[in-house]
Short mmCIF file of N, CA, C and O in Angstrom, two decimals:
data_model
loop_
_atom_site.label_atom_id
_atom_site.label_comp_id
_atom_site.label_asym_id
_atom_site.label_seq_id
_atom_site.Cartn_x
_atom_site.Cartn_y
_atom_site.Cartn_z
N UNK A 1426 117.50 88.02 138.87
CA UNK A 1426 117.65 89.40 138.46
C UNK A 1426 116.57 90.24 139.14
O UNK A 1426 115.39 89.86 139.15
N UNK A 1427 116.83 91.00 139.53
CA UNK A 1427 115.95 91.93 140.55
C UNK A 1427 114.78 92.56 138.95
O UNK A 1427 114.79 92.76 137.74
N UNK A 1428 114.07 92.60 139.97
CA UNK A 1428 112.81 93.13 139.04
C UNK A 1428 111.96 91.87 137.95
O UNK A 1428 110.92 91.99 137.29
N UNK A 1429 112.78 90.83 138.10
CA UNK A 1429 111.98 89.65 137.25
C UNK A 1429 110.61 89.12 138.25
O UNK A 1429 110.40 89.18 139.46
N UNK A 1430 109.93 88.65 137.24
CA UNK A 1430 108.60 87.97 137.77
C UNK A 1430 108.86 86.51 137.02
O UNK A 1430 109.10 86.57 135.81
N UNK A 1431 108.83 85.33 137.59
CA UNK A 1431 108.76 84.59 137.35
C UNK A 1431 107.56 83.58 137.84
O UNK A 1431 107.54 83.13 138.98
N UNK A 1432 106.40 83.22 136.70
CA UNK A 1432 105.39 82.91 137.19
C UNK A 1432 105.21 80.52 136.68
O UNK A 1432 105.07 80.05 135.55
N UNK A 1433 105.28 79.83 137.84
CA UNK A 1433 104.71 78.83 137.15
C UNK A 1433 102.70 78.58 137.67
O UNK A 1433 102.06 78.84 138.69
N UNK A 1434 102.42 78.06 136.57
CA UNK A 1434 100.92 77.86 136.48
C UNK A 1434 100.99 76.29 136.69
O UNK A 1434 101.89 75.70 136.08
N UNK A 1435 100.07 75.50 137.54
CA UNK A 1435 100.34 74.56 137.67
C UNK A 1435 98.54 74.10 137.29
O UNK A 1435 97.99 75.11 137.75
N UNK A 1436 97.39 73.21 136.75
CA UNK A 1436 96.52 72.81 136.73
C UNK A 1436 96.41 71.15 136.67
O UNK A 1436 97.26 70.38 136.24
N UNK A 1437 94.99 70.82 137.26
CA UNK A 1437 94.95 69.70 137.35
C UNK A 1437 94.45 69.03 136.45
O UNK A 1437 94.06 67.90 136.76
N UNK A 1438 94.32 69.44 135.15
CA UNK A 1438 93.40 68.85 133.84
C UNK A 1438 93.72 69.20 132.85
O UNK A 1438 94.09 70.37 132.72
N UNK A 1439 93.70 68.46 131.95
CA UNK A 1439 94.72 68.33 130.42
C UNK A 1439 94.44 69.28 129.67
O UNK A 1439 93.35 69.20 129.11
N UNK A 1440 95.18 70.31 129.42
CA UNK A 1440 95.10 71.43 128.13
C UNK A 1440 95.82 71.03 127.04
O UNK A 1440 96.99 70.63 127.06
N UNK A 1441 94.85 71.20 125.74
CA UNK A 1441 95.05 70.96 124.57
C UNK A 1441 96.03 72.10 124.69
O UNK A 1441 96.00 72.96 125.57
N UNK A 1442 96.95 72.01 123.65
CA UNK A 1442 97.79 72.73 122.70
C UNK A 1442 97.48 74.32 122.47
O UNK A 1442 98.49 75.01 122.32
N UNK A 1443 96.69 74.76 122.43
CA UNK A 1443 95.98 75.76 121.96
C UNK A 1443 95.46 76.53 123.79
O UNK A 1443 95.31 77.74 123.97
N UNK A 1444 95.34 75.85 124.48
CA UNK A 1444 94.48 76.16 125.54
C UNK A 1444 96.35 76.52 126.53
O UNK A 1444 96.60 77.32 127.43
N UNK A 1445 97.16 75.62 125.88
CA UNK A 1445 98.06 75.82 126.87
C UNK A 1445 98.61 77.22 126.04
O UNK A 1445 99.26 77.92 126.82
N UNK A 1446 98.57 77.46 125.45
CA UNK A 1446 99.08 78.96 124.50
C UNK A 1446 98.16 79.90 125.34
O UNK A 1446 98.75 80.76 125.99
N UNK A 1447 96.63 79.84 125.41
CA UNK A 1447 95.69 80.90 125.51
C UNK A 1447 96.15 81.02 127.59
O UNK A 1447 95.95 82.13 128.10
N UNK A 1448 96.59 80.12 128.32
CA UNK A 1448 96.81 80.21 129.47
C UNK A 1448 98.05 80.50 130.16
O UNK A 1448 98.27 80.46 131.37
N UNK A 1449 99.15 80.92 128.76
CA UNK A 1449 100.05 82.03 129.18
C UNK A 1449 99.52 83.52 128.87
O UNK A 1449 99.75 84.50 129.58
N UNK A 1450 98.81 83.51 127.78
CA UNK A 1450 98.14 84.27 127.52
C UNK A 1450 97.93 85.17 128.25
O UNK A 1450 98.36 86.32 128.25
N UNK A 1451 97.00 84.45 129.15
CA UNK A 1451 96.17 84.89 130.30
C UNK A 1451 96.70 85.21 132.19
O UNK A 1451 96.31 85.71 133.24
N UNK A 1452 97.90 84.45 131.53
CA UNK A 1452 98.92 84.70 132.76
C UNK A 1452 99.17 86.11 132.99
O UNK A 1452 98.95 86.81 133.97
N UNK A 1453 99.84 86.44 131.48
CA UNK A 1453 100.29 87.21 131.43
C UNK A 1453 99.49 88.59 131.66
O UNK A 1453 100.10 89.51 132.20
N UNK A 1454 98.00 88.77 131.22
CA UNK A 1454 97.63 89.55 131.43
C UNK A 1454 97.37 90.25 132.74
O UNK A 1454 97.43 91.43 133.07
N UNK A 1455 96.92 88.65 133.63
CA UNK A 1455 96.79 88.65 134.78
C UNK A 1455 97.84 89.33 135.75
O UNK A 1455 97.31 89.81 136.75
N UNK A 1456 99.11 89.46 135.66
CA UNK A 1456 100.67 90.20 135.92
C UNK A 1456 100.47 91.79 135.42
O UNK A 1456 100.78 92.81 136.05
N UNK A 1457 99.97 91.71 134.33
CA UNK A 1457 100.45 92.85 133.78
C UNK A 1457 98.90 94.34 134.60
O UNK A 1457 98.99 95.56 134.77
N UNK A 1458 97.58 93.24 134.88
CA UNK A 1458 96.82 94.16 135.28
C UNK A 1458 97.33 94.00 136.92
O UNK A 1458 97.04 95.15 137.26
N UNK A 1459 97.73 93.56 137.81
CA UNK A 1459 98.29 93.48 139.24
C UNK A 1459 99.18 94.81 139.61
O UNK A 1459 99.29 95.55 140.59
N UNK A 1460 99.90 94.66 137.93
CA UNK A 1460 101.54 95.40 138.20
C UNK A 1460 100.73 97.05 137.88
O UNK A 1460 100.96 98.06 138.56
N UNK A 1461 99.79 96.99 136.72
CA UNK A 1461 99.02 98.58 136.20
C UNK A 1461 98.55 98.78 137.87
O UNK A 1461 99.14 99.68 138.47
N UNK A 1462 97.46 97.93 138.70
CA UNK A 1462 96.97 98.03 139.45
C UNK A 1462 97.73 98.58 140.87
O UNK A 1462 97.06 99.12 141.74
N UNK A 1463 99.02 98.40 141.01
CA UNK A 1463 100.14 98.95 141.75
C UNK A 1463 100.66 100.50 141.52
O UNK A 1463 100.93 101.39 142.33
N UNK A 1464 100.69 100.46 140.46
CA UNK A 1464 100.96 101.93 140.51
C UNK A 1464 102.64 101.13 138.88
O UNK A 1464 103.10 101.84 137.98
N UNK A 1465 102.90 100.14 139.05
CA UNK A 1465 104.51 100.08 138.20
C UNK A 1465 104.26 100.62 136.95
O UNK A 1465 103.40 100.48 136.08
N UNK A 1466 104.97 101.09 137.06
CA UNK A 1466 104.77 101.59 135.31
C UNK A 1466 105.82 100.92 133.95
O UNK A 1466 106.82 101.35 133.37
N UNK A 1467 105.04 99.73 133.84
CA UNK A 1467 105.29 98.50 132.98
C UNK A 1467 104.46 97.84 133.33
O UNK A 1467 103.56 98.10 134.13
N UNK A 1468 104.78 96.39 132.42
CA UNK A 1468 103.96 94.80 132.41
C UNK A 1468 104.79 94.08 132.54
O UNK A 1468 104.46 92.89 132.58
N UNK A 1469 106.15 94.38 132.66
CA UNK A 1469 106.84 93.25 133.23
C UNK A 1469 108.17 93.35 132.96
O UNK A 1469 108.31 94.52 132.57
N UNK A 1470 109.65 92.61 132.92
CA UNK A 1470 110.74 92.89 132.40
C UNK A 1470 111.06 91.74 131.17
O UNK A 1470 110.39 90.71 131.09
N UNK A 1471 112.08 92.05 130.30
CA UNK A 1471 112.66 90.98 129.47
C UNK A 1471 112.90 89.85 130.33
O UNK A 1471 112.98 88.81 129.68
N UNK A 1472 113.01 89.72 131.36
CA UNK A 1472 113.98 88.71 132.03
C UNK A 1472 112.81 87.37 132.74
O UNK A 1472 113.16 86.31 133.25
N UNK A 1473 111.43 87.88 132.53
CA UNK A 1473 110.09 87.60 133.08
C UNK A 1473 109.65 86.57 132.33
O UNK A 1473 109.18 86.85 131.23
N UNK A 1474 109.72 85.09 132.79
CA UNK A 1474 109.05 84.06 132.38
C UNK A 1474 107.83 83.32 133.08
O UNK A 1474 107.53 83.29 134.28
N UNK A 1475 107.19 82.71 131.95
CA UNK A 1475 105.63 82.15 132.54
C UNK A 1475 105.91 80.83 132.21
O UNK A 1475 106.66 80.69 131.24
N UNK A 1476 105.38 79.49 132.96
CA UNK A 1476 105.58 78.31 132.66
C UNK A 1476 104.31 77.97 133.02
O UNK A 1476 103.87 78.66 133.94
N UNK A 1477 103.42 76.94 132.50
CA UNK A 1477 101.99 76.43 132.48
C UNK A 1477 102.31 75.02 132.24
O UNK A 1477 102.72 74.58 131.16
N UNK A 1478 102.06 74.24 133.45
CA UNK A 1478 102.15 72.67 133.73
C UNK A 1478 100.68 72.73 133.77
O UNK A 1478 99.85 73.60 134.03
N UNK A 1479 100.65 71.01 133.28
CA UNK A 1479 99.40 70.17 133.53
C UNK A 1479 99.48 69.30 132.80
O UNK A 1479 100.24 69.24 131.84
N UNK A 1480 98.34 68.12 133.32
CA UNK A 1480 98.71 66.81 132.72
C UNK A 1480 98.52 66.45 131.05
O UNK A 1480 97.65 67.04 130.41
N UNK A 1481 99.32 65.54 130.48
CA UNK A 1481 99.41 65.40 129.45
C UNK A 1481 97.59 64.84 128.81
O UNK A 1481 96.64 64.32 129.39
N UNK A 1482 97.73 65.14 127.84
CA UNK A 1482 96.32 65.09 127.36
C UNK A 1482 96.12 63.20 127.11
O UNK A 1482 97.13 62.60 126.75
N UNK A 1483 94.86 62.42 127.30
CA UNK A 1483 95.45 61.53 126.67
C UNK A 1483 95.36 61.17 125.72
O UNK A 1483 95.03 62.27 125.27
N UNK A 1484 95.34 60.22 124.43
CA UNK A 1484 94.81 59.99 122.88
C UNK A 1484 94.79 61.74 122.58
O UNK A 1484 95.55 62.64 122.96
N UNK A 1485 93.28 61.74 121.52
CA UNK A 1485 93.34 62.60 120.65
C UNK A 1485 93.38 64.01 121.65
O UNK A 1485 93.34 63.96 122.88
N UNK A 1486 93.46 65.20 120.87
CA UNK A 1486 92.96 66.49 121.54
C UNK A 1486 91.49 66.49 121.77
O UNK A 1486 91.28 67.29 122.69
N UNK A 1487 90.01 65.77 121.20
CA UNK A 1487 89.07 65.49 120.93
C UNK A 1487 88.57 65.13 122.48
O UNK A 1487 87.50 65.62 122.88
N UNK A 1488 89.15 64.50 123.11
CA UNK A 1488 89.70 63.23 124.41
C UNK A 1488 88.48 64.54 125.72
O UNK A 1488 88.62 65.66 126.20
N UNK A 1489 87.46 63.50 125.75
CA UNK A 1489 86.62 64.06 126.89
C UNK A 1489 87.72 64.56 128.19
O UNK A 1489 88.64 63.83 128.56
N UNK A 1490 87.50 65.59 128.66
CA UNK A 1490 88.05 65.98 129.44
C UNK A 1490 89.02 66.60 129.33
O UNK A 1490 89.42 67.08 130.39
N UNK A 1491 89.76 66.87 128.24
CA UNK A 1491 90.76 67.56 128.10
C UNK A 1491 90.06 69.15 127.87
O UNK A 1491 88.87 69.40 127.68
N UNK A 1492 90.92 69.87 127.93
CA UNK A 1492 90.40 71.72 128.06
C UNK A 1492 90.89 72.34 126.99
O UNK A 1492 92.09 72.30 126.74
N UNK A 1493 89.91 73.06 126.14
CA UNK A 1493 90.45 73.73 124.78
C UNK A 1493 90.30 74.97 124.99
O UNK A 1493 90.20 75.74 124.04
N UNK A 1494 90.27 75.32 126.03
CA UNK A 1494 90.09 76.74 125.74
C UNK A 1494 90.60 77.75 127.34
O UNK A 1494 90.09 77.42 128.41
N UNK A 1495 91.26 78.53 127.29
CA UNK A 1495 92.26 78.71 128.75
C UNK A 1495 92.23 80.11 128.74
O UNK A 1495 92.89 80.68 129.61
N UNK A 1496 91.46 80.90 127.79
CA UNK A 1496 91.59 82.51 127.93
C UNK A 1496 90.36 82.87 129.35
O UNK A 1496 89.32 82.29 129.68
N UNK A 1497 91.11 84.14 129.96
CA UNK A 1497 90.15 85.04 130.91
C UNK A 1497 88.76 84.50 131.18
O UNK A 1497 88.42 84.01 132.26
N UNK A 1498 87.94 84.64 130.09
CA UNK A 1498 86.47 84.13 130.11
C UNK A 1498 86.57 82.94 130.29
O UNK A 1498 85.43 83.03 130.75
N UNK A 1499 86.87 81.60 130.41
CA UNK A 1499 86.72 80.75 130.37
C UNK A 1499 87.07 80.26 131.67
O UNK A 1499 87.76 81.02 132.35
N UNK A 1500 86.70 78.97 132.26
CA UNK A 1500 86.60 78.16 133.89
C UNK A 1500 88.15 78.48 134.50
O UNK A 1500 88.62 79.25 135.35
N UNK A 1501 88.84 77.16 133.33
CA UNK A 1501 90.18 77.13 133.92
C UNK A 1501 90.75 78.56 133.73
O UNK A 1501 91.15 79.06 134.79
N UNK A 1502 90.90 79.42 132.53
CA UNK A 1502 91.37 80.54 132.22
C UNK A 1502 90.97 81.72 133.18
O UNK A 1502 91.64 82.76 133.16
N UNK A 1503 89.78 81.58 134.11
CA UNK A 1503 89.10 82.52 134.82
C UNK A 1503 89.78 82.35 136.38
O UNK A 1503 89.92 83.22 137.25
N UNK A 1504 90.13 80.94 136.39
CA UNK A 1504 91.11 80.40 137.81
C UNK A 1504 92.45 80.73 138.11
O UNK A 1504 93.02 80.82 139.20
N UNK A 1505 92.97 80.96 136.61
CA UNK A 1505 94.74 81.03 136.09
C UNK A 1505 94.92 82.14 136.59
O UNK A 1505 95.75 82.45 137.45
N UNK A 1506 93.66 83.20 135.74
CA UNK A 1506 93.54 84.82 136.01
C UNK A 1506 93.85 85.28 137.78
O UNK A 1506 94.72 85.99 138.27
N UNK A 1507 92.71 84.51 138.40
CA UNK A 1507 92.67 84.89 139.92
C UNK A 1507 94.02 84.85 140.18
O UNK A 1507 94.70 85.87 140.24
N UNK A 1508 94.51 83.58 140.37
CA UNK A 1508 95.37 82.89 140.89
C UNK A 1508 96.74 83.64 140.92
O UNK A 1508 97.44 83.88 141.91
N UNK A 1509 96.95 83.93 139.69
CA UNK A 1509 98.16 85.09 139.44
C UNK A 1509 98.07 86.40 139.89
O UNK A 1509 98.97 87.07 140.39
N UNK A 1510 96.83 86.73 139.66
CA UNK A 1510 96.37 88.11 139.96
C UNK A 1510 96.91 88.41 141.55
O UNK A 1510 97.54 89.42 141.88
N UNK A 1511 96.61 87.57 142.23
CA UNK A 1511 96.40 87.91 143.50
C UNK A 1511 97.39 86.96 143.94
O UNK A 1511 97.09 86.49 145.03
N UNK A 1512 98.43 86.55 143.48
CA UNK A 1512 100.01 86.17 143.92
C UNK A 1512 101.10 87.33 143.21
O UNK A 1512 101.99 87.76 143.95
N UNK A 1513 101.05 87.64 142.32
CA UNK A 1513 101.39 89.12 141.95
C UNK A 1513 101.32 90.19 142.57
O UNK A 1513 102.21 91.05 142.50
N UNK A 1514 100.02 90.33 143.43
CA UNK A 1514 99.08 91.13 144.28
C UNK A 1514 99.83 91.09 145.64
O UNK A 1514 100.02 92.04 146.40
N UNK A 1515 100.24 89.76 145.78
CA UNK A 1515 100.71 89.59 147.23
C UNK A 1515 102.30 89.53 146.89
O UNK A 1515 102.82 88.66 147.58
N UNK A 1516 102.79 89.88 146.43
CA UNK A 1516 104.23 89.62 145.93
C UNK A 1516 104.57 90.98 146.21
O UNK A 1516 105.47 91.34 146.97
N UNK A 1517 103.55 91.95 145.35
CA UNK A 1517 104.17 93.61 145.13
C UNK A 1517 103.80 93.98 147.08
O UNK A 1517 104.50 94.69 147.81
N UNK A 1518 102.83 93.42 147.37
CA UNK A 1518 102.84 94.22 149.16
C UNK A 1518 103.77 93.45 150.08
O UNK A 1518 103.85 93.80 151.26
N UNK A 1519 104.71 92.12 149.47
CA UNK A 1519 105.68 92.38 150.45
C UNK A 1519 106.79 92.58 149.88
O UNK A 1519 107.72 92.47 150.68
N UNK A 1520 107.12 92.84 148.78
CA UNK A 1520 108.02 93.39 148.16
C UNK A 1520 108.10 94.85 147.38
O UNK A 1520 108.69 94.96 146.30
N UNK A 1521 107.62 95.68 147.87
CA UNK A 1521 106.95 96.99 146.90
C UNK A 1521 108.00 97.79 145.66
O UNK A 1521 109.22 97.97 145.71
N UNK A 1522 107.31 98.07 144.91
CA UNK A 1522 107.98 98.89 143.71
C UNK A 1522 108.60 100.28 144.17
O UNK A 1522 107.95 100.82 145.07
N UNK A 1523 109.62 100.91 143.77
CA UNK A 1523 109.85 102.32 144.79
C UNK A 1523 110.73 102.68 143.00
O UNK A 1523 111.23 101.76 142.35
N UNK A 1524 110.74 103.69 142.66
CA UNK A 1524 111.04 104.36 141.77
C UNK A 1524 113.06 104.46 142.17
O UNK A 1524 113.61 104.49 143.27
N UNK A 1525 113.66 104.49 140.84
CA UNK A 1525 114.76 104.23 141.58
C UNK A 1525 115.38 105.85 141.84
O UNK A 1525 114.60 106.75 141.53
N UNK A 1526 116.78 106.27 142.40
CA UNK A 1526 117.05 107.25 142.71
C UNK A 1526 117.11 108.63 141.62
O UNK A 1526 117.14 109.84 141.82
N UNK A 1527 117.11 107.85 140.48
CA UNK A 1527 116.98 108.88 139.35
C UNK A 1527 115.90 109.35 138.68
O UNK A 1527 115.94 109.88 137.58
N UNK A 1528 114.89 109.15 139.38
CA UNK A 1528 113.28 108.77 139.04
C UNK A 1528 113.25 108.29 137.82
O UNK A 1528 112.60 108.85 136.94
N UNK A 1529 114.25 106.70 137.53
CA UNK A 1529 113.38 106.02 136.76
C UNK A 1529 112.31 104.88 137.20
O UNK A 1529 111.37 104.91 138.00
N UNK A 1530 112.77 103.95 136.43
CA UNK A 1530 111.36 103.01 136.57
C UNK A 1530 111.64 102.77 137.98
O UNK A 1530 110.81 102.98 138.86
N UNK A 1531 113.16 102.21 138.24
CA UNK A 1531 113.68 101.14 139.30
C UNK A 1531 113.10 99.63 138.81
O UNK A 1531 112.97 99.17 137.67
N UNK A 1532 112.73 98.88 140.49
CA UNK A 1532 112.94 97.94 140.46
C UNK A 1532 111.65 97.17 141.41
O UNK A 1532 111.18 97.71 142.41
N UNK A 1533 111.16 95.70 140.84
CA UNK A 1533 110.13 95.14 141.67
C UNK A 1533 110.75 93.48 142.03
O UNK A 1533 110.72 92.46 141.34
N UNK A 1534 111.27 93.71 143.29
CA UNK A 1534 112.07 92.44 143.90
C UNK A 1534 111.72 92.57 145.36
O UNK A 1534 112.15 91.76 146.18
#
C-alpha cells in the first residue's frame, strides 16, 4: 500500500519480554521523528508495521546476557533508534513525500 512503512529490527542479543515491547517502542519513535524531520505531516499510516527479531533468551529472563531494557536511552535501544532513524532518513530522499493534488496529506512510497 503506498504510503506504508514497514520496519523489521533485527539484533544480535536476547531481549527479555519487556525490552522487546520498549524496542518497538523506540522504533517507532525513531520513524515518527525522521518523518516530523521531513517535513510529512504524520507518524505514520494504519497500514505501518514494526517487527523486532532477536535471539531467543535462554533459561530465565534473569539469564546473563540477555537485555531488559530497549528504550532510546539505553545501548541496544540507542542502536534501534539510529538505525531506523537514518533508514527512514534514507527511504524519504529516495522516495520523497509530495502533498497530493488536493493539498492533502498524499503519499510516502
Amino acid at each position: 500500500m503506498p504510503g506504508t512503512i514497514n520496519i523489521v529490527v533485527v539484533v544480535t542479543v536476547p531481549l527479555s519480554a519487556s525490552a522487546l515491547v520498549q524496542a518497538v517502542g523506540t522504533t517507532t519513535e525513531a520513524k515518527a521523528q525522521a518523518l516530523v524531520e521531513a517535513g510529512v505531516p504524520g507518524t505514520g499510516t494504519a497500514s505501518d508495521a514494526v517487527v523486532v527479531l532477536s535471539p531467543e533468551p535462554p533459561g530465565d529472563a534473569g539469564h546473563a546476557g540477555t537485555v531488559v531494557f530497549a528504550g532510546v536511552r539505553s545501548e541496544w535501544g540507542g542502536r534501534i533508534a539510529s538505525a531506523v532513524h537514518g533508514a527512514v532518513r534514507d527511504g524519504l530522499a529516495a522516495h520523497p513525500w509530495e502533498p497530493d493534488a488536493s493539498g492533502g496529506a498524499g503519499v510516502v512510497w
